[in-house]
Amino acid sequence: MKIGLIVEGDSDKAFFDNYFMEKFAFDKRNLLVLTSGKKKGQCKIENKQIIHAHIETLIDKKCTHIFILVDLNTQSKEQKKYECIILLKNDYIKSVNLKKFEDKFSSLKVIVVSQEIESWLYSAWDFSDNKMKKDLNLLFKKIEESKKKRYISLNEKDLLKKFISYKKPLDLTKNKSLKYFMDKLEQCK
């Protein structure tokens, strides 16, 4: 089993590279993570050419399953704000034209992360389906201030480092999209 992931940004890739693979016992040779990247703060997860190129790369690297992780708070080209996972998933599949790969590669799935990868981190403390980076920052601020430490708001990569430093496991029961993703990974075996 070789799994390919396409994620939104560098901090999402860092999550899989620096935390997920170790904690969930994935070998780097069996879990390949590509990022759509950002340009001037804009996420390229909706860029059809980039996503198609990444899918082709993962197919060429003999991935048996490919997952595209899209944050629920991702804005569409029409500047829609999604609250429905199914609507975002369907619109995404259409806008990026994933139907093109149906005959060529049937194990391609879109997973909507509710709200973003940082919500998965928040699951170590509490229910987190509707949590975001700002919520994780606030949680860390409360923890640090309770220890009488000064806290400065962190960027995405530093939030991940801070999370890792707490050595708390993710709780699959406290985030539906994390549980769904893990269930899908389990089905790949």
PDB file of C-alpha atoms in Angstrom:
ATOM      1  CA  MET A   1       0.000   0.000   0.000  1.00  0.00           C
ATOM      2  CA  LYS A   2       1.364   3.377  -1.048  1.00  0.00           C
ATOM      3  CA  ILE A   3      -0.740   6.450  -0.320  1.00  0.00           C
ATOM      4  CA  GLY A   4      -0.442   9.880  -1.877  1.00  0.00           C
ATOM      5  CA  LEU A   5      -1.768  13.019  -0.223  1.00  0.00           C
ATOM      6  CA  ILE A   6      -2.286  16.447  -1.731  1.00  0.00           C
ATOM      7  CA  VAL A   7      -2.662  19.100   0.950  1.00  0.00           C
ATOM      8  CA  GLU A   8      -3.259  22.848   0.876  1.00  0.00           C
ATOM      9  CA  GLY A   9      -0.125  24.344   2.344  1.00  0.00           C
ATOM     10  CA  ASP A  10       3.343  23.901   3.783  1.00  0.00           C
ATOM     11  CA  SER A  11       2.086  23.686   7.368  1.00  0.00           C
ATOM     12  CA  ASP A  12      -0.279  20.861   6.373  1.00  0.00           C
ATOM     13  CA  LYS A  13       2.623  19.004   4.764  1.00  0.00           C
ATOM     14  CA  ALA A  14       4.711  19.637   7.899  1.00  0.00           C
ATOM     15  CA  PHE A  15       1.908  18.113  10.001  1.00  0.00           C
ATOM     16  CA  PHE A  16       2.088  14.875   8.036  1.00  0.00           C
ATOM     17  CA  ASP A  17       5.890  14.847   7.798  1.00  0.00           C
ATOM     18  CA  ASN A  18       6.672  15.841  11.400  1.00  0.00           C
ATOM     19  CA  TYR A  19       3.808  14.387  13.406  1.00  0.00           C
ATOM     20  CA  PHE A  20       1.375  12.145  11.576  1.00  0.00           C
ATOM     21  CA  MET A  21       3.804   9.662  10.029  1.00  0.00           C
ATOM     22  CA  GLU A  22       5.519   9.000  13.344  1.00  0.00           C
ATOM     23  CA  LYS A  23       2.421   8.889  15.556  1.00  0.00           C
ATOM     24  CA  PHE A  24       0.450   6.710  13.180  1.00  0.00           C
ATOM     25  CA  ALA A  25       3.416   4.548  12.094  1.00  0.00           C
ATOM     26  CA  PHE A  26       3.599   5.426   8.422  1.00  0.00           C
ATOM     27  CA  ASP A  27       6.854   4.971   6.537  1.00  0.00           C
ATOM     28  CA  LYS A  28       7.813   8.011   4.444  1.00  0.00           C
ATOM     29  CA  ARG A  29       8.157   5.689   1.454  1.00  0.00           C
ATOM     30  CA  ASN A  30       4.508   4.630   1.825  1.00  0.00           C
ATOM     31  CA  LEU A  31       2.938   8.041   2.470  1.00  0.00           C
ATOM     32  CA  LEU A  32       3.878  10.718  -0.061  1.00  0.00           C
ATOM     33  CA  VAL A  33       2.677  14.242   0.694  1.00  0.00           C
ATOM     34  CA  LEU A  34       2.551  17.017  -1.895  1.00  0.00           C
ATOM     35  CA  THR A  35       1.387  20.554  -1.261  1.00  0.00           C
ATOM     36  CA  SER A  36      -0.572  22.688  -3.682  1.00  0.00           C
ATOM     37  CA  GLY A  37       1.369  25.682  -2.372  1.00  0.00           C
ATOM     38  CA  LYS A  38       0.494  29.315  -2.019  1.00  0.00           C
ATOM     39  CA  LYS A  39       1.134  32.395  -4.085  1.00  0.00           C
ATOM     40  CA  LYS A  40       0.733  35.788  -2.447  1.00  0.00           C
ATOM     41  CA  GLY A  41      -1.250  34.194   0.382  1.00  0.00           C
ATOM     42  CA  GLN A  42      -3.657  32.450  -2.019  1.00  0.00           C
ATOM     43  CA  CYS A  43      -3.955  28.685  -1.715  1.00  0.00           C
ATOM     44  CA  LYS A  44      -3.614  26.806  -5.004  1.00  0.00           C
ATOM     45  CA  ILE A  45      -5.668  23.749  -4.007  1.00  0.00           C
ATOM     46  CA  GLU A  46      -8.227  24.837  -6.621  1.00  0.00           C
ATOM     47  CA  ASN A  47      -5.672  25.211  -9.406  1.00  0.00           C
ATOM     48  CA  LYS A  48      -6.643  22.466 -11.850  1.00  0.00           C
ATOM     49  CA  GLN A  49      -3.228  22.272 -13.549  1.00  0.00           C
ATOM     50  CA  ILE A  50      -1.324  21.951 -10.251  1.00  0.00           C
ATOM     51  CA  ILE A  51      -3.708  19.335  -8.851  1.00  0.00           C
ATOM     52  CA  HIS A  52      -3.674  17.314 -12.089  1.00  0.00           C
ATOM     53  CA  ALA A  53       0.148  17.440 -12.163  1.00  0.00           C
ATOM     54  CA  HIS A  54       0.294  16.245  -8.540  1.00  0.00           C
ATOM     55  CA  ILE A  55      -2.125  13.397  -9.254  1.00  0.00           C
ATOM     56  CA  GLU A  56      -0.021  12.327 -12.257  1.00  0.00           C
ATOM     57  CA  THR A  57       3.142  12.468 -10.108  1.00  0.00           C
ATOM     58  CA  LEU A  58       1.564  10.301  -7.407  1.00  0.00           C
ATOM     59  CA  ILE A  59       0.314   7.814 -10.013  1.00  0.00           C
ATOM     60  CA  ASP A  60       3.811   7.691 -11.543  1.00  0.00           C
ATOM     61  CA  LYS A  61       5.218   7.019  -8.051  1.00  0.00           C
ATOM     62  CA  LYS A  62       2.930   3.963  -7.861  1.00  0.00           C
ATOM     63  CA  CYS A  63       0.505   5.239  -5.227  1.00  0.00           C
ATOM     64  CA  THR A  64      -2.400   2.854  -4.803  1.00  0.00           C
ATOM     65  CA  HIS A  65      -4.642   5.501  -3.204  1.00  0.00           C
ATOM     66  CA  ILE A  66      -4.661   9.295  -3.512  1.00  0.00           C
ATOM     67  CA  PHE A  67      -6.414  11.702  -1.152  1.00  0.00           C
ATOM     68  CA  ILE A  68      -6.865  15.426  -1.708  1.00  0.00           C
ATOM     69  CA  LEU A  69      -7.435  17.233   1.596  1.00  0.00           C
ATOM     70  CA  VAL A  70      -9.420  20.444   1.209  1.00  0.00           C
ATOM     71  CA  ASP A  71     -10.203  22.685   4.181  1.00  0.00           C
ATOM     72  CA  LEU A  72     -13.878  23.481   4.755  1.00  0.00           C
ATOM     73  CA  ASN A  73     -12.909  27.141   5.097  1.00  0.00           C
ATOM     74  CA  THR A  74     -11.405  27.142   1.585  1.00  0.00           C
ATOM     75  CA  GLN A  75     -12.932  29.897  -0.497  1.00  0.00           C
ATOM     76  CA  SER A  76     -14.122  28.964  -3.958  1.00  0.00           C
ATOM     77  CA  LYS A  77     -13.295  30.993  -7.029  1.00  0.00           C
ATOM     78  CA  GLU A  78     -16.784  32.462  -6.744  1.00  0.00           C
ATOM     79  CA  GLN A  79     -15.920  33.474  -3.145  1.00  0.00           C
ATOM     80  CA  LYS A  80     -18.525  31.092  -1.746  1.00  0.00           C
ATOM     81  CA  LYS A  81     -18.194  30.359   1.945  1.00  0.00           C
ATOM     82  CA  TYR A  82     -19.015  26.697   2.459  1.00  0.00           C
ATOM     83  CA  GLU A  83     -20.700  25.281   5.527  1.00  0.00           C
ATOM     84  CA  CYS A  84     -21.661  21.978   3.924  1.00  0.00           C
ATOM     85  CA  ILE A  85     -18.917  19.402   3.437  1.00  0.00           C
ATOM     86  CA  ILE A  86     -20.791  17.580   0.659  1.00  0.00           C
ATOM     87  CA  LEU A  87     -21.457  20.771  -1.313  1.00  0.00           C
ATOM     88  CA  LEU A  88     -17.790  21.819  -1.101  1.00  0.00           C
ATOM     89  CA  LYS A  89     -16.633  18.341  -2.085  1.00  0.00           C
ATOM     90  CA  ASN A  90     -18.972  18.172  -5.105  1.00  0.00           C
ATOM     91  CA  ASP A  91     -18.108  21.712  -6.252  1.00  0.00           C
ATOM     92  CA  TYR A  92     -14.401  20.966  -5.822  1.00  0.00           C
ATOM     93  CA  ILE A  93     -14.545  17.745  -7.842  1.00  0.00           C
ATOM     94  CA  LYS A  94     -16.309  19.627 -10.648  1.00  0.00           C
ATOM     95  CA  SER A  95     -14.128  22.774 -10.590  1.00  0.00           C
ATOM     96  CA  VAL A  96     -10.857  20.813 -10.617  1.00  0.00           C
ATOM     97  CA  ASN A  97     -12.266  18.275 -13.107  1.00  0.00           C
ATOM     98  CA  LEU A  98     -11.373  15.143 -11.160  1.00  0.00           C
ATOM     99  CA  LYS A  99     -13.765  13.130 -13.358  1.00  0.00           C
ATOM    100  CA  LYS A 100     -10.883  13.058 -15.847  1.00  0.00           C
ATOM    101  CA  PHE A 101      -9.156  10.497 -13.615  1.00  0.00           C
ATOM    102  CA  GLU A 102     -12.130   8.168 -13.023  1.00  0.00           C
ATOM    103  CA  ASP A 103     -11.142   5.616 -15.687  1.00  0.00           C
ATOM    104  CA  LYS A 104      -7.403   5.987 -15.185  1.00  0.00           C
ATOM    105  CA  PHE A 105      -7.308   5.922 -11.383  1.00  0.00           C
ATOM    106  CA  SER A 106     -10.315   4.868  -9.349  1.00  0.00           C
ATOM    107  CA  SER A 107      -8.783   5.297  -5.877  1.00  0.00           C
ATOM    108  CA  LEU A 108      -8.861   9.100  -5.836  1.00  0.00           C
ATOM    109  CA  LYS A 109     -10.812  10.670  -2.985  1.00  0.00           C
ATOM    110  CA  VAL A 110     -11.456  14.205  -1.794  1.00  0.00           C
ATOM    111  CA  ILE A 111     -11.556  14.610   1.987  1.00  0.00           C
ATOM    112  CA  VAL A 112     -12.931  17.837   3.434  1.00  0.00           C
ATOM    113  CA  VAL A 113     -11.119  18.809   6.621  1.00  0.00           C
ATOM    114  CA  SER A 114     -13.455  20.486   9.070  1.00  0.00           C
ATOM    115  CA  GLN A 115     -12.381  23.330   9.429  1.00  0.00           C
ATOM    116  CA  GLU A 116      -8.637  22.968   8.789  1.00  0.00           C
ATOM    117  CA  ILE A 117      -5.729  20.735   9.857  1.00  0.00           C
ATOM    118  CA  GLU A 118      -5.305  22.814  13.023  1.00  0.00           C
ATOM    119  CA  SER A 119      -8.753  21.594  14.111  1.00  0.00           C
ATOM    120  CA  TRP A 120      -7.313  18.075  14.093  1.00  0.00           C
ATOM    121  CA  LEU A 121      -4.623  19.282  16.498  1.00  0.00           C
ATOM    122  CA  TYR A 122      -7.256  20.863  18.744  1.00  0.00           C
ATOM    123  CA  SER A 123      -8.869  17.412  19.092  1.00  0.00           C
ATOM    124  CA  ALA A 124      -6.155  16.535  21.616  1.00  0.00           C
ATOM    125  CA  TRP A 125      -8.030  18.797  24.063  1.00  0.00           C
ATOM    126  CA  ASP A 126     -11.656  19.029  23.043  1.00  0.00           C
ATOM    127  CA  PHE A 127     -14.257  18.572  20.302  1.00  0.00           C
ATOM    128  CA  SER A 128     -12.929  20.437  17.337  1.00  0.00           C
ATOM    129  CA  ASP A 129     -15.104  20.139  14.227  1.00  0.00           C
ATOM    130  CA  ASN A 130     -15.598  23.904  14.098  1.00  0.00           C
ATOM    131  CA  LYS A 131     -12.172  24.990  15.338  1.00  0.00           C
ATOM    132  CA  MET A 132      -9.540  26.851  13.364  1.00  0.00           C
ATOM    133  CA  LYS A 133      -6.008  28.226  13.734  1.00  0.00           C
ATOM    134  CA  LYS A 134      -7.255  31.138  15.803  1.00  0.00           C
ATOM    135  CA  ASP A 135      -8.919  28.738  18.255  1.00  0.00           C
ATOM    136  CA  LEU A 136      -5.735  26.717  18.638  1.00  0.00           C
ATOM    137  CA  ASN A 137      -3.810  29.939  19.219  1.00  0.00           C
ATOM    138  CA  LEU A 138      -6.308  30.940  21.933  1.00  0.00           C
ATOM    139  CA  LEU A 139      -6.047  27.533  23.562  1.00  0.00           C
ATOM    140  CA  PHE A 140      -2.250  27.750  23.689  1.00  0.00           C
ATOM    141  CA  LYS A 141      -2.505  31.301  25.014  1.00  0.00           C
ATOM    142  CA  LYS A 142      -4.732  30.147  27.897  1.00  0.00           C
ATOM    143  CA  ILE A 143      -2.393  27.251  28.685  1.00  0.00           C
ATOM    144  CA  GLU A 144       0.707  29.455  28.658  1.00  0.00           C
ATOM    145  CA  GLU A 145      -0.910  32.225  30.666  1.00  0.00           C
ATOM    146  CA  SER A 146      -2.044  29.689  33.282  1.00  0.00           C
ATOM    147  CA  LYS A 147       1.657  28.855  33.663  1.00  0.00           C
ATOM    148  CA  LYS A 148       2.353  32.589  34.053  1.00  0.00           C
ATOM    149  CA  LYS A 149       4.145  32.647  30.694  1.00  0.00           C
ATOM    150  CA  ARG A 150       3.854  35.345  28.080  1.00  0.00           C
ATOM    151  CA  TYR A 151       2.292  34.149  24.835  1.00  0.00           C
ATOM    152  CA  ILE A 152       2.674  35.577  21.348  1.00  0.00           C
ATOM    153  CA  SER A 153       0.252  34.499  18.620  1.00  0.00           C
ATOM    154  CA  LEU A 154       1.847  31.840  16.398  1.00  0.00           C
ATOM    155  CA  ASN A 155       1.847  31.241  12.659  1.00  0.00           C
ATOM    156  CA  GLU A 156       0.800  27.852  11.234  1.00  0.00           C
ATOM    157  CA  LYS A 157       4.214  26.196  11.377  1.00  0.00           C
ATOM    158  CA  ASP A 158       4.867  27.424  14.915  1.00  0.00           C
ATOM    159  CA  LEU A 159       1.425  26.196  16.014  1.00  0.00           C
ATOM    160  CA  LEU A 160       2.452  22.720  14.853  1.00  0.00           C
ATOM    161  CA  LYS A 161       5.767  22.937  16.739  1.00  0.00           C
ATOM    162  CA  LYS A 162       3.950  24.069  19.877  1.00  0.00           C
ATOM    163  CA  PHE A 163       1.434  21.242  19.531  1.00  0.00           C
ATOM    164  CA  ILE A 164       4.215  18.664  19.148  1.00  0.00           C
ATOM    165  CA  SER A 165       5.932  20.051  22.245  1.00  0.00           C
ATOM    166  CA  TYR A 166       2.839  19.235  24.339  1.00  0.00           C
ATOM    167  CA  LYS A 167       3.141  15.541  23.372  1.00  0.00           C
ATOM    168  CA  LYS A 168      -0.623  15.047  23.332  1.00  0.00           C
ATOM    169  CA  PRO A 169      -2.219  12.513  20.999  1.00  0.00           C
ATOM    170  CA  LEU A 170      -4.963  13.416  18.564  1.00  0.00           C
ATOM    171  CA  ASP A 171      -8.374  12.136  19.616  1.00  0.00           C
ATOM    172  CA  LEU A 172     -10.242  10.638  16.666  1.00  0.00           C
ATOM    173  CA  THR A 173     -13.505  10.774  18.584  1.00  0.00           C
ATOM    174  CA  LYS A 174     -13.341  14.568  18.860  1.00  0.00           C
ATOM    175  CA  ASN A 175     -13.135  15.512  15.176  1.00  0.00           C
ATOM    176  CA  LYS A 176     -15.400  13.956  12.533  1.00  0.00           C
ATOM    177  CA  SER A 177     -13.179  14.754   9.551  1.00  0.00           C
ATOM    178  CA  LEU A 178     -10.090  13.312  11.273  1.00  0.00           C
ATOM    179  CA  LYS A 179     -12.026  10.135  12.090  1.00  0.00           C
ATOM    180  CA  TYR A 180     -13.364   9.953   8.525  1.00  0.00           C
ATOM    181  CA  PHE A 181      -9.849  10.366   7.095  1.00  0.00           C
ATOM    182  CA  MET A 182      -8.429   7.701   9.395  1.00  0.00           C
ATOM    183  CA  ASP A 183     -11.278   5.332   8.469  1.00  0.00           C
ATOM    184  CA  LYS A 184     -10.523   5.880   4.771  1.00  0.00           C
ATOM    185  CA  LEU A 185      -6.820   5.174   5.383  1.00  0.00           C
ATOM    186  CA  GLU A 186      -7.738   1.995   7.237  1.00  0.00           C
ATOM    187  CA  GLN A 187      -9.837   0.857   4.261  1.00  0.00           C
ATOM    188  CA  CYS A 188      -6.736   1.149   2.050  1.00  0.00           C
ATOM    189  CA  LYS A 189      -5.052  -1.748   3.841  1.00  0.00           C
TER     190      LYS A 189
END
